mmCIF file of N, CA and C in Angstrom:
data_model
loop_
_atom_site.group_PDB
_atom_site.id
_atom_site.type_symbol
_atom_site.label_atom_id
_atom_site.label_comp_id
_atom_site.label_asym_id
_atom_site.label_seq_id
_atom_site.Cartn_x
_atom_site.Cartn_y
_atom_site.Cartn_z
ATOM 1 N N VAL B 1 35.126 34.941 5.817
ATOM 2 C CA VAL B 1 35.640 36.195 4.871
ATOM 3 C C VAL B 1 35.013 36.497 3.925
ATOM 4 N N LEU B 2 35.217 35.575 3.124
ATOM 5 C CA LEU B 2 34.616 35.239 1.428
ATOM 6 C C LEU B 2 32.677 35.406 1.657
ATOM 7 N N SER B 3 32.655 34.724 2.461
ATOM 8 C CA SER B 3 31.085 34.848 2.592
ATOM 9 C C SER B 3 30.130 35.967 2.985
ATOM 10 N N ASP B 4 30.629 36.895 4.386
ATOM 11 C CA ASP B 4 30.127 37.998 4.691
ATOM 12 C C ASP B 4 30.851 39.011 4.242
ATOM 13 N N GLY B 5 31.799 39.201 4.140
ATOM 14 C CA GLY B 5 33.094 40.749 3.981
ATOM 15 C C GLY B 5 33.565 40.897 4.918
ATOM 16 N N HIS B 6 33.174 40.257 6.475
ATOM 17 C CA HIS B 6 33.511 40.380 7.630
ATOM 18 C C HIS B 6 35.074 39.455 8.178
ATOM 19 N N TYR B 7 36.023 40.357 8.974
ATOM 20 C CA TYR B 7 37.094 39.397 9.194
ATOM 21 C C TYR B 7 36.823 39.290 10.505
ATOM 22 N N ALA B 8 36.945 38.060 11.069
ATOM 23 C CA ALA B 8 36.835 37.399 12.475
ATOM 24 C C ALA B 8 38.456 37.130 12.466
ATOM 25 N N PRO B 9 39.112 37.029 13.757
ATOM 26 C CA PRO B 9 40.550 36.157 14.114
ATOM 27 C C PRO B 9 40.170 34.704 13.784
ATOM 28 N N SER B 10 39.018 34.019 13.850
ATOM 29 C CA SER B 10 38.512 32.395 13.542
ATOM 30 C C SER B 10 38.806 32.453 11.911
ATOM 31 N N ALA B 11 39.191 33.628 11.268
ATOM 32 C CA ALA B 11 39.565 33.002 9.620
ATOM 33 C C ALA B 11 40.957 32.761 9.467
ATOM 34 N N ASP B 12 41.486 33.215 10.442
ATOM 35 C CA ASP B 12 43.196 32.800 10.604
ATOM 36 C C ASP B 12 43.107 31.704 10.959
ATOM 37 N N ILE B 13 42.168 31.172 12.330
ATOM 38 C CA ILE B 13 42.291 29.506 12.137
ATOM 39 C C ILE B 13 42.243 29.057 11.314
ATOM 40 N N PHE B 14 40.544 28.922 10.997
ATOM 41 C CA PHE B 14 40.237 28.138 9.035
ATOM 42 C C PHE B 14 42.137 28.092 8.408
ATOM 43 N N SER B 15 43.148 29.155 8.378
ATOM 44 C CA SER B 15 43.555 29.560 7.803
ATOM 45 C C SER B 15 44.825 28.318 8.046
ATOM 46 N N PHE B 16 45.192 28.428 9.197
ATOM 47 C CA PHE B 16 46.112 27.498 9.838
ATOM 48 C C PHE B 16 45.881 26.538 10.268
ATOM 49 N N GLY B 17 44.005 25.430 10.012
ATOM 50 C CA GLY B 17 44.206 24.321 9.614
ATOM 51 C C GLY B 17 44.128 23.894 8.041
ATOM 52 N N ILE B 18 44.201 25.171 7.512
ATOM 53 C CA ILE B 18 44.710 24.652 6.199
ATOM 54 C C ILE B 18 46.330 24.189 6.487
ATOM 55 N N ILE B 19 46.834 25.225 6.785
ATOM 56 C CA ILE B 19 48.461 24.854 6.629
ATOM 57 C C ILE B 19 48.808 24.076 7.288
ATOM 58 N N LEU B 20 48.070 23.421 7.970
ATOM 59 C CA LEU B 20 48.324 21.895 9.093
ATOM 60 C C LEU B 20 48.075 20.578 7.604
ATOM 61 N N SER B 21 47.198 21.281 6.837
ATOM 62 C CA SER B 21 47.177 20.173 5.645
ATOM 63 C C SER B 21 47.973 19.973 5.049
ATOM 64 N N GLU B 22 48.623 21.309 4.671
ATOM 65 C CA GLU B 22 49.306 21.528 3.581
ATOM 66 C C GLU B 22 50.939 20.456 4.511
ATOM 67 N N LEU B 23 51.335 21.190 5.356
ATOM 68 C CA LEU B 23 52.691 20.489 6.185
ATOM 69 C C LEU B 23 52.451 18.931 6.130
ATOM 70 N N ASP B 24 50.810 18.454 6.210
ATOM 71 C CA ASP B 24 51.306 17.028 6.305
ATOM 72 C C ASP B 24 51.045 16.483 5.300
ATOM 73 N N THR B 25 50.813 16.962 4.290
ATOM 74 C CA THR B 25 50.838 16.207 2.638
ATOM 75 C C THR B 25 51.622 16.917 1.902
ATOM 76 N N HIS B 26 52.402 17.693 2.676
ATOM 77 C CA HIS B 26 53.230 18.716 1.726
ATOM 78 C C HIS B 26 52.815 19.015 0.272
ATOM 79 N N GLN B 27 51.694 18.972 0.144
ATOM 80 C CA GLN B 27 50.847 19.581 -1.609
ATOM 81 C C GLN B 27 49.965 20.342 -1.271
ATOM 82 N N LEU B 28 50.010 21.067 -2.058
ATOM 83 C CA LEU B 28 49.019 22.686 -2.121
ATOM 84 C C LEU B 28 47.548 21.554 -1.958
ATOM 85 N N PRO B 29 46.624 22.441 -0.946
ATOM 86 C CA PRO B 29 45.102 21.587 -0.400
ATOM 87 C C PRO B 29 44.558 21.753 -2.073
ATOM 88 N N TYR B 30 43.781 20.770 -1.524
ATOM 89 C CA TYR B 30 42.841 20.550 -3.071
ATOM 90 C C TYR B 30 43.512 20.631 -4.149
ATOM 91 N N SER B 31 44.525 20.792 -4.262
ATOM 92 C CA SER B 31 45.529 20.130 -5.677
ATOM 93 C C SER B 31 45.423 18.679 -6.797
ATOM 94 N N ASP B 32 44.843 17.499 -5.392
ATOM 95 C CA ASP B 32 44.383 16.663 -6.277
ATOM 96 C C ASP B 32 42.650 15.920 -6.679
ATOM 97 N N LEU B 33 41.902 17.521 -6.577
ATOM 98 C CA LEU B 33 41.013 17.278 -7.000
ATOM 99 C C LEU B 33 40.680 17.580 -8.445
ATOM 100 N N THR B 34 39.814 17.174 -8.875
ATOM 101 C CA THR B 34 39.932 16.917 -10.988
ATOM 102 C C THR B 34 38.064 16.865 -11.003
ATOM 103 N N ASN B 35 37.826 17.820 -11.993
ATOM 104 C CA ASN B 35 36.426 17.642 -12.567
ATOM 105 C C ASN B 35 35.889 16.583 -13.392
ATOM 106 N N ALA B 36 34.647 16.890 -13.866
ATOM 107 C CA ALA B 36 34.077 15.695 -14.330
ATOM 108 C C ALA B 36 35.166 15.355 -15.346
ATOM 109 N N LYS B 37 35.513 16.055 -16.121
ATOM 110 C CA LYS B 37 36.770 15.786 -17.281
ATOM 111 C C LYS B 37 38.108 15.257 -17.136
ATOM 112 N N GLY B 38 38.355 15.440 -15.510
ATOM 113 C CA GLY B 38 39.411 14.882 -15.530
ATOM 114 C C GLY B 38 40.550 16.261 -15.004
ATOM 115 N N ASN B 39 40.304 17.124 -15.284
ATOM 116 C CA ASN B 39 41.075 18.716 -15.107
ATOM 117 C C ASN B 39 40.609 19.127 -13.452
ATOM 118 N N ALA B 40 42.077 19.829 -13.130
ATOM 119 C CA ALA B 40 41.926 20.523 -11.845
ATOM 120 C C ALA B 40 41.095 21.592 -11.550
ATOM 121 N N LEU B 41 40.298 21.315 -10.385
ATOM 122 C CA LEU B 41 39.301 22.521 -9.965
ATOM 123 C C LEU B 41 40.224 23.865 -10.455
ATOM 124 N N THR B 42 38.946 24.882 -10.769
ATOM 125 C CA THR B 42 39.472 25.864 -10.663
ATOM 126 C C THR B 42 39.450 26.664 -9.164
ATOM 127 N N ASP B 43 40.360 27.825 -9.081
ATOM 128 C CA ASP B 43 40.104 28.252 -7.974
ATOM 129 C C ASP B 43 38.934 28.546 -7.450
ATOM 130 N N THR B 44 37.984 29.216 -8.206
ATOM 131 C CA THR B 44 36.443 29.899 -8.297
ATOM 132 C C THR B 44 36.032 28.606 -7.892
ATOM 133 N N ALA B 45 35.531 27.410 -8.092
ATOM 134 C CA ALA B 45 35.398 26.332 -8.312
ATOM 135 C C ALA B 45 35.328 25.623 -6.636
ATOM 136 N N ILE B 46 37.046 25.819 -6.548
ATOM 137 C CA ILE B 46 37.521 25.414 -5.384
ATOM 138 C C ILE B 46 36.884 26.228 -3.855
ATOM 139 N N MET B 47 36.647 27.522 -4.360
ATOM 140 C CA MET B 47 36.448 28.016 -3.306
ATOM 141 C C MET B 47 34.861 28.197 -3.084
ATOM 142 N N ALA B 48 34.235 28.052 -3.707
ATOM 143 C CA ALA B 48 32.805 27.930 -3.715
ATOM 144 C C ALA B 48 32.293 27.039 -3.092
ATOM 145 N N ALA B 49 32.867 25.560 -3.151
ATOM 146 C CA ALA B 49 32.770 24.128 -2.359
ATOM 147 C C ALA B 49 32.926 24.311 -1.323
ATOM 148 N N VAL B 50 34.385 25.251 -0.991
ATOM 149 C CA VAL B 50 34.734 25.196 0.838
ATOM 150 C C VAL B 50 33.901 25.854 1.276
ATOM 151 N N MET B 51 33.218 26.875 1.047
ATOM 152 C CA MET B 51 32.147 28.364 1.548
ATOM 153 C C MET B 51 30.794 27.182 1.331
ATOM 154 N N ARG B 52 30.452 26.246 0.577
ATOM 155 C CA ARG B 52 29.721 25.732 0.967
ATOM 156 C C ARG B 52 29.664 24.314 1.753
ATOM 157 N N GLY B 53 30.499 24.063 2.607
ATOM 158 C CA GLY B 53 31.212 23.224 3.160
ATOM 159 C C GLY B 53 30.992 22.150 2.748
ATOM 160 N N GLU B 54 31.269 21.952 1.352
ATOM 161 C CA GLU B 54 31.485 20.776 1.005
ATOM 162 C C GLU B 54 32.833 19.814 0.226
ATOM 163 N N LEU B 55 33.999 20.738 1.105
ATOM 164 C CA LEU B 55 35.195 20.560 0.610
ATOM 165 C C LEU B 55 36.009 20.557 1.679
ATOM 166 N N GLN B 56 37.299 19.545 2.343
ATOM 167 C CA GLN B 56 38.075 19.901 2.883
ATOM 168 C C GLN B 56 39.129 19.372 2.208
ATOM 169 N N PRO B 57 40.012 20.069 2.655
ATOM 170 C CA PRO B 57 41.600 19.272 2.019
ATOM 171 C C PRO B 57 41.830 18.060 3.272
ATOM 172 N N THR B 58 42.670 16.990 2.018
ATOM 173 C CA THR B 58 42.829 15.981 2.754
ATOM 174 C C THR B 58 44.298 15.886 3.581
ATOM 175 N N PHE B 59 44.466 14.569 4.452
ATOM 176 C CA PHE B 59 45.592 14.275 5.190
ATOM 177 C C PHE B 59 46.143 13.036 4.830
ATOM 178 N N ARG B 60 47.326 12.514 4.738
ATOM 179 C CA ARG B 60 48.315 11.217 4.406
ATOM 180 C C ARG B 60 46.865 10.035 5.605
ATOM 181 N N SER B 61 46.798 9.235 5.130
ATOM 182 C CA SER B 61 46.270 8.294 6.314
ATOM 183 C C SER B 61 46.875 7.686 6.884
ATOM 184 N N ASP B 62 48.332 7.845 7.120
ATOM 185 C CA ASP B 62 48.994 7.756 8.487
ATOM 186 C C ASP B 62 49.449 8.905 9.211
ATOM 187 N N ALA B 63 48.970 10.016 8.878
ATOM 188 C CA ALA B 63 48.642 11.267 9.463
ATOM 189 C C ALA B 63 48.246 11.257 11.086
ATOM 190 N N GLN B 64 48.819 11.471 11.829
ATOM 191 C CA GLN B 64 48.214 11.247 13.749
ATOM 192 C C GLN B 64 46.596 11.883 13.427
ATOM 193 N N PRO B 65 46.485 11.031 14.219
ATOM 194 C CA PRO B 65 44.841 11.311 14.396
ATOM 195 C C PRO B 65 44.465 12.275 15.204
ATOM 196 N N TRP B 66 45.304 12.588 16.102
ATOM 197 C CA TRP B 66 44.961 13.976 16.760
ATOM 198 C C TRP B 66 45.414 15.347 16.031
ATOM 199 N N LEU B 67 46.729 15.115 15.156
ATOM 200 C CA LEU B 67 46.314 16.484 14.346
ATOM 201 C C LEU B 67 45.589 16.446 13.418
ATOM 202 N N VAL B 68 44.719 15.568 12.578
ATOM 203 C CA VAL B 68 43.959 15.496 11.586
ATOM 204 C C VAL B 68 42.748 16.191 12.601
ATOM 205 N N ASP B 69 42.249 15.675 13.697
ATOM 206 C CA ASP B 69 41.019 15.942 14.568
ATOM 207 C C ASP B 69 41.111 17.980 14.812
ATOM 208 N N PHE B 70 42.568 18.288 14.999
ATOM 209 C CA PHE B 70 42.592 18.798 15.364
ATOM 210 C C PHE B 70 42.416 20.409 14.051
ATOM 211 N N ALA B 71 43.003 19.706 13.281
ATOM 212 C CA ALA B 71 43.044 20.677 11.756
ATOM 213 C C ALA B 71 41.092 20.581 11.304
ATOM 214 N N LYS B 72 40.831 19.983 11.369
ATOM 215 C CA LYS B 72 39.107 19.917 11.044
ATOM 216 C C LYS B 72 38.321 20.478 11.825
ATOM 217 N N LYS B 73 38.893 20.953 13.372
ATOM 218 C CA LYS B 73 38.195 21.533 14.369
ATOM 219 C C LYS B 73 38.905 23.088 14.090
ATOM 220 N N CYS B 74 39.952 23.390 12.996
ATOM 221 C CA CYS B 74 40.219 24.656 12.805
ATOM 222 C C CYS B 74 39.868 25.042 11.497
ATOM 223 N N ILE B 75 38.934 24.106 10.919
ATOM 224 C CA ILE B 75 38.460 24.493 9.662
ATOM 225 C C ILE B 75 37.070 24.470 9.450
ATOM 226 N N ASP B 76 36.271 24.497 10.581
ATOM 227 C CA ASP B 76 35.160 23.836 10.977
ATOM 228 C C ASP B 76 33.919 24.702 10.065
ATOM 229 N N THR B 77 32.701 24.193 9.679
ATOM 230 C CA THR B 77 32.594 25.734 8.393
ATOM 231 C C THR B 77 31.588 26.607 9.370
ATOM 232 N N ASP B 78 31.542 26.223 10.513
ATOM 233 C CA ASP B 78 30.910 27.713 11.261
ATOM 234 C C ASP B 78 31.990 28.001 12.390
ATOM 235 N N PRO B 79 32.710 29.043 12.495
ATOM 236 C CA PRO B 79 33.465 30.122 12.751
ATOM 237 C C PRO B 79 33.478 29.560 13.993
ATOM 238 N N LEU B 80 32.178 29.606 15.042
ATOM 239 C CA LEU B 80 31.750 29.747 16.281
ATOM 240 C C LEU B 80 32.726 27.961 17.236
ATOM 241 N N ASN B 81 32.485 26.976 16.015
ATOM 242 C CA ASN B 81 33.071 25.939 16.430
ATOM 243 C C ASN B 81 34.568 25.784 16.101
ATOM 244 N N ARG B 82 36.012 26.800 16.174
ATOM 245 C CA ARG B 82 37.081 26.488 15.814
ATOM 246 C C ARG B 82 37.770 27.271 17.397
ATOM 247 N N PRO B 83 38.637 26.600 17.831
ATOM 248 C CA PRO B 83 39.367 26.810 18.452
ATOM 249 C C PRO B 83 39.763 28.306 18.381
ATOM 250 N N THR B 84 39.559 29.253 19.482
ATOM 251 C CA THR B 84 40.198 30.744 19.433
ATOM 252 C C THR B 84 41.743 30.311 19.352
ATOM 253 N N ALA B 85 43.195 31.161 19.341
ATOM 254 C CA ALA B 85 44.441 31.270 18.830
ATOM 255 C C ALA B 85 45.212 30.844 20.382
ATOM 256 N N MET B 86 44.473 31.023 21.629
ATOM 257 C CA MET B 86 44.965 30.724 22.573
ATOM 258 C C MET B 86 44.585 29.295 22.712
ATOM 259 N N GLU B 87 43.674 28.804 22.551
ATOM 260 C CA GLU B 87 43.314 27.121 23.001
ATOM 261 C C GLU B 87 44.176 25.710 21.580
ATOM 262 N N ALA B 88 44.142 26.923 20.738
ATOM 263 C CA ALA B 88 45.059 26.356 19.669
ATOM 264 C C ALA B 88 46.486 26.009 20.155
ATOM 265 N N ALA B 89 46.953 27.201 20.373
ATOM 266 C CA ALA B 89 48.409 27.540 21.034
ATOM 267 C C ALA B 89 48.576 26.273 21.986
ATOM 268 N N TYR B 90 47.483 26.374 23.094
ATOM 269 C CA TYR B 90 47.761 25.149 24.609
ATOM 270 C C TYR B 90 47.418 23.701 24.190
ATOM 271 N N PHE B 91 46.719 23.625 23.005
ATOM 272 C CA PHE B 91 46.212 22.058 22.669
ATOM 273 C C PHE B 91 47.592 21.664 22.020
ATOM 274 N N LEU B 92 48.735 22.240 21.453
ATOM 275 C CA LEU B 92 49.907 22.181 20.790
ATOM 276 C C LEU B 92 50.678 22.241 21.713
ATOM 277 N N ARG B 93 50.665 22.740 22.481
ATOM 278 C CA ARG B 93 51.704 22.531 23.771
ATOM 279 C C ARG B 93 51.607 21.493 24.213
ATOM 280 N N MET B 94 50.303 21.217 24.547
ATOM 281 C CA MET B 94 50.048 19.719 26.066
ATOM 282 C C MET B 94 50.303 18.334 24.359
ATOM 283 N N GLU B 95 50.484 18.916 23.036
ATOM 284 C CA GLU B 95 50.643 17.855 22.427
ATOM 285 C C GLU B 95 52.355 17.162 22.152
ATOM 286 N N LEU B 96 53.337 18.807 22.366
ATOM 287 C CA LEU B 96 54.170 18.722 22.363
ATOM 288 C C LEU B 96 54.800 18.105 23.477
ATOM 289 N N ARG B 97 54.349 18.476 24.506
ATOM 290 C CA ARG B 97 54.959 17.629 25.923
ATOM 291 C C ARG B 97 54.357 16.278 25.747
ATOM 292 N N LYS B 98 53.327 15.737 25.610
ATOM 293 C CA LYS B 98 53.644 14.005 25.005
ATOM 294 C C LYS B 98 54.071 13.450 24.256
ATOM 295 N N LEU B 99 54.601 14.120 23.411
ATOM 296 C CA LEU B 99 55.770 13.322 22.551
ATOM 297 C C LEU B 99 56.908 13.928 23.230
ATOM 298 N N VAL B 100 57.664 14.654 23.560
ATOM 299 C CA VAL B 100 58.600 14.881 24.326
ATOM 300 C C VAL B 100 58.547 13.996 25.597
ATOM 301 N N ASN B 101 57.775 13.769 26.114
ATOM 302 C CA ASN B 101 57.740 12.618 27.524
ATOM 303 C C ASN B 101 57.772 11.235 27.173
ATOM 304 N N THR B 102 57.294 10.954 25.893
ATOM 305 C CA THR B 102 56.928 9.524 25.371
ATOM 306 C C THR B 102 58.377 9.453 24.723
ATOM 307 N N SER B 103 59.110 10.351 24.145
ATOM 308 C CA SER B 103 61.003 9.963 23.395
ATOM 309 C C SER B 103 61.693 9.882 24.667
ATOM 310 N N ASN B 104 61.323 10.040 25.868
ATOM 311 C CA ASN B 104 62.517 10.074 26.989
ATOM 312 C C ASN B 104 62.670 9.067 27.923
#
C-alpha cells in the first residue's frame, strides 16, 4: 500500500504477520531497534526500511518454529508470496488440531 498506493488483501496478511510478532514478543514491532546514536528509530525510518525489505520484526528465540515461519510468509516483501486469508485460516486450523491432538 505504501509503495504504490494500491490496496490489496495481501496488505491485511502483512499486517497479520506483524500482529503475530506482537503476540509472540509482547512488544511493538521494531521497538527494540536503535540508530547509530542509540536512539529509537523514527517511524519514517522504520517504514522506509520495511518497504525496502531491510527490516523484519523479531520473534522470541523460543518461539514455535511453525509460527515464525508462517509469520515470515505473511510479511514476505512480495505480496504474491503471501498466503491468502483462506490459506492462512486453513494453516492455523491444522496447527490448532495438532496442538489439540498432542495434548490428549
